[in-house]
Amino acid sequence: MSIADLTHAEYIFLAYGVTFVVLALVVVQSWQSFRAARCALQDAGLASDKKAPE
């Protein structure tokens, strides 16, 4: 099976599927970067686990 043999619907499904996978990987990477930055701030003493009082 090659891309040239796909129907229009299959091609669109493949395109959306690949796009979803890429976006999911970006979200996971972003979350991991956020957590790493948060941990680095906590280790440096610049952030705390507790919320500021309102």
PDB file of C-alpha atoms in Angstrom:
ATOM      1  CA  MET A   1       0.000   0.000   0.000  1.00  0.00           C
ATOM      2  CA  SER A   2       1.318   3.433  -0.895  1.00  0.00           C
ATOM      3  CA  ILE A   3      -0.004   6.944  -0.499  1.00  0.00           C
ATOM      4  CA  ALA A   4      -0.791   7.025  -4.221  1.00  0.00           C
ATOM      5  CA  ASP A   5      -3.272   4.169  -3.741  1.00  0.00           C
ATOM      6  CA  LEU A   6      -5.230   5.868  -0.938  1.00  0.00           C
ATOM      7  CA  THR A   7      -8.729   7.169  -1.478  1.00  0.00           C
ATOM      8  CA  HIS A   8      -9.484  10.775  -0.623  1.00  0.00           C
ATOM      9  CA  ALA A   9     -11.152   9.777   2.657  1.00  0.00           C
ATOM     10  CA  GLU A  10      -8.212   7.566   3.653  1.00  0.00           C
ATOM     11  CA  TYR A  11      -5.748  10.323   2.838  1.00  0.00           C
ATOM     12  CA  ILE A  12      -7.677  12.837   4.949  1.00  0.00           C
ATOM     13  CA  PHE A  13      -7.911  10.300   7.804  1.00  0.00           C
ATOM     14  CA  LEU A  14      -4.152   9.716   7.594  1.00  0.00           C
ATOM     15  CA  ALA A  15      -3.437  13.453   7.588  1.00  0.00           C
ATOM     16  CA  TYR A  16      -5.640  14.067  10.631  1.00  0.00           C
ATOM     17  CA  GLY A  17      -4.165  11.060  12.406  1.00  0.00           C
ATOM     18  CA  VAL A  18      -0.590  12.240  11.888  1.00  0.00           C
ATOM     19  CA  THR A  19      -1.551  15.771  12.936  1.00  0.00           C
ATOM     20  CA  PHE A  20      -3.173  14.459  16.135  1.00  0.00           C
ATOM     21  CA  VAL A  21      -0.077  12.408  16.998  1.00  0.00           C
ATOM     22  CA  VAL A  22       2.239  15.389  16.440  1.00  0.00           C
ATOM     23  CA  LEU A  23       0.049  17.692  18.544  1.00  0.00           C
ATOM     24  CA  ALA A  24      -0.174  15.092  21.316  1.00  0.00           C
ATOM     25  CA  LEU A  25       3.628  14.807  21.358  1.00  0.00           C
ATOM     26  CA  VAL A  26       3.948  18.604  21.533  1.00  0.00           C
ATOM     27  CA  VAL A  27       1.559  18.706  24.505  1.00  0.00           C
ATOM     28  CA  VAL A  28       3.501  15.980  26.327  1.00  0.00           C
ATOM     29  CA  GLN A  29       6.825  17.717  25.667  1.00  0.00           C
ATOM     30  CA  SER A  30       5.414  21.062  26.797  1.00  0.00           C
ATOM     31  CA  TRP A  31       4.079  19.560  30.019  1.00  0.00           C
ATOM     32  CA  GLN A  32       7.425  17.919  30.756  1.00  0.00           C
ATOM     33  CA  SER A  33       9.237  21.205  30.108  1.00  0.00           C
ATOM     34  CA  PHE A  34       6.833  23.033  32.413  1.00  0.00           C
ATOM     35  CA  ARG A  35       7.363  20.501  35.186  1.00  0.00           C
ATOM     36  CA  ALA A  36      11.156  20.649  34.756  1.00  0.00           C
ATOM     37  CA  ALA A  37      11.130  24.449  34.922  1.00  0.00           C
ATOM     38  CA  ARG A  38       8.883  24.368  37.978  1.00  0.00           C
ATOM     39  CA  CYS A  39      11.184  21.893  39.732  1.00  0.00           C
ATOM     40  CA  ALA A  40      14.219  24.025  38.866  1.00  0.00           C
ATOM     41  CA  LEU A  41      12.542  27.101  40.345  1.00  0.00           C
ATOM     42  CA  GLN A  42      11.660  25.202  43.495  1.00  0.00           C
ATOM     43  CA  ASP A  43      15.213  23.871  43.821  1.00  0.00           C
ATOM     44  CA  ALA A  44      16.533  27.422  43.439  1.00  0.00           C
ATOM     45  CA  GLY A  45      14.138  28.638  46.118  1.00  0.00           C
ATOM     46  CA  LEU A  46      12.290  30.972  43.765  1.00  0.00           C
ATOM     47  CA  ALA A  47       8.927  29.176  43.874  1.00  0.00           C
ATOM     48  CA  SER A  48       6.983  27.303  46.512  1.00  0.00           C
ATOM     49  CA  ASP A  49       4.530  24.432  46.413  1.00  0.00           C
ATOM     50  CA  LYS A  50       1.896  26.464  48.245  1.00  0.00           C
ATOM     51  CA  LYS A  51      -0.407  28.986  46.643  1.00  0.00           C
ATOM     52  CA  ALA A  52      -0.143  32.576  47.823  1.00  0.00           C
ATOM     53  CA  PRO A  53      -2.913  33.582  50.243  1.00  0.00           C
ATOM     54  CA  GLU A  54      -5.726  35.494  48.646  1.00  0.00           C
TER      55      GLU A  54
END
